[in-house]
C-alpha positions in Angstrom: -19.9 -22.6 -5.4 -16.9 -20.6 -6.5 -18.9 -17.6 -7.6 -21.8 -15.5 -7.1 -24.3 -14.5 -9.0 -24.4 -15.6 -12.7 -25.4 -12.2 -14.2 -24.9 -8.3 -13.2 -26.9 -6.9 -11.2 -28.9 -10.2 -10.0 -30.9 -8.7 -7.6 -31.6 -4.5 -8.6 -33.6 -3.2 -8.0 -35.5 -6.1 -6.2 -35.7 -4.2 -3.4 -34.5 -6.4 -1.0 -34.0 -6.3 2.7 -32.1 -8.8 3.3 -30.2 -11.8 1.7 -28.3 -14.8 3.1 -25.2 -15.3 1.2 -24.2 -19.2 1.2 -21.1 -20.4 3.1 -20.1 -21.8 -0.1 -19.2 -18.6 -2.0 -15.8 -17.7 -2.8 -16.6 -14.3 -4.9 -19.0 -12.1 -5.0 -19.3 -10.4 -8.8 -20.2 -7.0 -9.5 -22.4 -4.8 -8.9 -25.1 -7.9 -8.2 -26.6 -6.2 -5.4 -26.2 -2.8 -7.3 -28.6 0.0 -5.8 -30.7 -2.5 -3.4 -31.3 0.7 -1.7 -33.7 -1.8 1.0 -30.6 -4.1 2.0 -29.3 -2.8 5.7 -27.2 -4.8 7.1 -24.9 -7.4 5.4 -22.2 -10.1 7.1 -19.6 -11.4 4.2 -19.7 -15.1 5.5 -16.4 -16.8 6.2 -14.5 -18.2 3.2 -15.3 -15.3 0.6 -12.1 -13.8 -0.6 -13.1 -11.3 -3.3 -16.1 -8.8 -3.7 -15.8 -7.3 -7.3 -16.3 -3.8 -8.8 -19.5 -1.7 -7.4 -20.8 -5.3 -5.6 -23.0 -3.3 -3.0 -23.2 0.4 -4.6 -25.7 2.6 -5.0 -27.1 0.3 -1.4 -28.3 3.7 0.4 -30.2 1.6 3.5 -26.7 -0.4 4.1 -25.8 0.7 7.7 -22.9 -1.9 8.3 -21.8 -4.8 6.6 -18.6 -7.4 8.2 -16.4 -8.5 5.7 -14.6 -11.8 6.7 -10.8 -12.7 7.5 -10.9 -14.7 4.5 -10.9 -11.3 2.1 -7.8 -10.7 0.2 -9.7 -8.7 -2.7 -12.0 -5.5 -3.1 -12.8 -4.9 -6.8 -12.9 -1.2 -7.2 -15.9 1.1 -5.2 -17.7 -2.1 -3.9 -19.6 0.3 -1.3 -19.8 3.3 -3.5 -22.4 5.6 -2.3 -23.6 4.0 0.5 -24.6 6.9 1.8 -26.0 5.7 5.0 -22.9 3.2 5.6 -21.3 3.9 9.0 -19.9 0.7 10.5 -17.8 -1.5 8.5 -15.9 -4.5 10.7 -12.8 -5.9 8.5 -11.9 -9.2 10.1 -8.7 -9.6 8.0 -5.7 -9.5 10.2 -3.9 -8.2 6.4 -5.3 -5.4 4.6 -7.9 -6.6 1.3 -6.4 -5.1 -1.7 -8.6 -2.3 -2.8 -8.7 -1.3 -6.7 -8.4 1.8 -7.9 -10.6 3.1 -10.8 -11.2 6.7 -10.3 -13.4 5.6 -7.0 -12.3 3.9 -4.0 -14.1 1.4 -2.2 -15.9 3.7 0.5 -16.2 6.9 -1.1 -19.6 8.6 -0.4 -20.7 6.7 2.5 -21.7 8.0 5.9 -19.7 11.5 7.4 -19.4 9.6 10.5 -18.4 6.6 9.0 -15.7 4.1 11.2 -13.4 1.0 9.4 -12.8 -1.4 12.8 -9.9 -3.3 11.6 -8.4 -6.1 14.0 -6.3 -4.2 16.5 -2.9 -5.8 16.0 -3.6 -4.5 11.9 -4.2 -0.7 12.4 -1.6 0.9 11.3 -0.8 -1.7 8.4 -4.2 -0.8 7.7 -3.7 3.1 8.0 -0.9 2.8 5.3 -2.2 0.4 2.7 -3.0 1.2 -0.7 -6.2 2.1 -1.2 -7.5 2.0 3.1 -5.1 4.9 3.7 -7.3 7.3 1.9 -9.4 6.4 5.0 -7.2 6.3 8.0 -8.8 9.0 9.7 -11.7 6.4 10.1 -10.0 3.1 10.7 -9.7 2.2 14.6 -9.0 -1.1 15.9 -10.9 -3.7 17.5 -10.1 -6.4 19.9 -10.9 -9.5 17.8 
């Protein structure tokens, strides 16, 4: 499966808490899980490499979500107002490309929020297009 979800917004406002997304996605189109404001906590399985525009916004119960090494993409304000979003885990040792579109891709989540990028990737991170709008929240993990 190359793609996911064959029309926008495939699962708002289902109201679902949780989804298992197949190992067999490559990209994840917009805005399909749109304003699931149920959804908590979602893990980006390996082998995705691009989440499009507004993917998870509007998800106010998303508390963390893991997006996988494979990730070279971010389609512009995929976790837009997530306002309850405080842990994401980027397992890409090079920095996603983030589109810009007037939003970026965490605006309006948590205050507290944190961006745990691999440690050797911080300050590639800090300085990137798009994440360095965030560096005051990216630390690094050990991987």
């Amino acid at each position: 499966c190359l793609i996911f979800n064959s029309r926008l917004r495939a699962f708002a406002p289902a109201g679902i808490s949780e989804y298992t997304i197949p190992d067999s996605v490559k990209m994840i189109l917009g805005e399909v899980f749109v304003s699931c404001e149920n959804l908590t906590d979602v893990i980006i399985p390996e082998g995705v490499e691009n989440i499009q525009n507004l993917s998870f916004g509007g998800c106010v119960g998303l508390t963390s979500i893991v997006l996988p090494s494979t990730l070279y993409y971010l389609g512009f304000a995929p976790f837009y107002a997530c306002s309850n979003l405080k842990e994401v885990y980027c397992k890409s040792l090079v920095p996603p490309i983030i589109e810009y579109d007037g939003w970026q891709g965490f605006d309006y989540n948590a205050p507290d929020r944190v961006i745990y990028v691999p440690m050797e990737s911080v300050d590639a991170y800090k300085v990137a297009y798009g994440w360095a709008d965030y560096a005051d929240c990216i630390v690094g993990y050990d991987m």
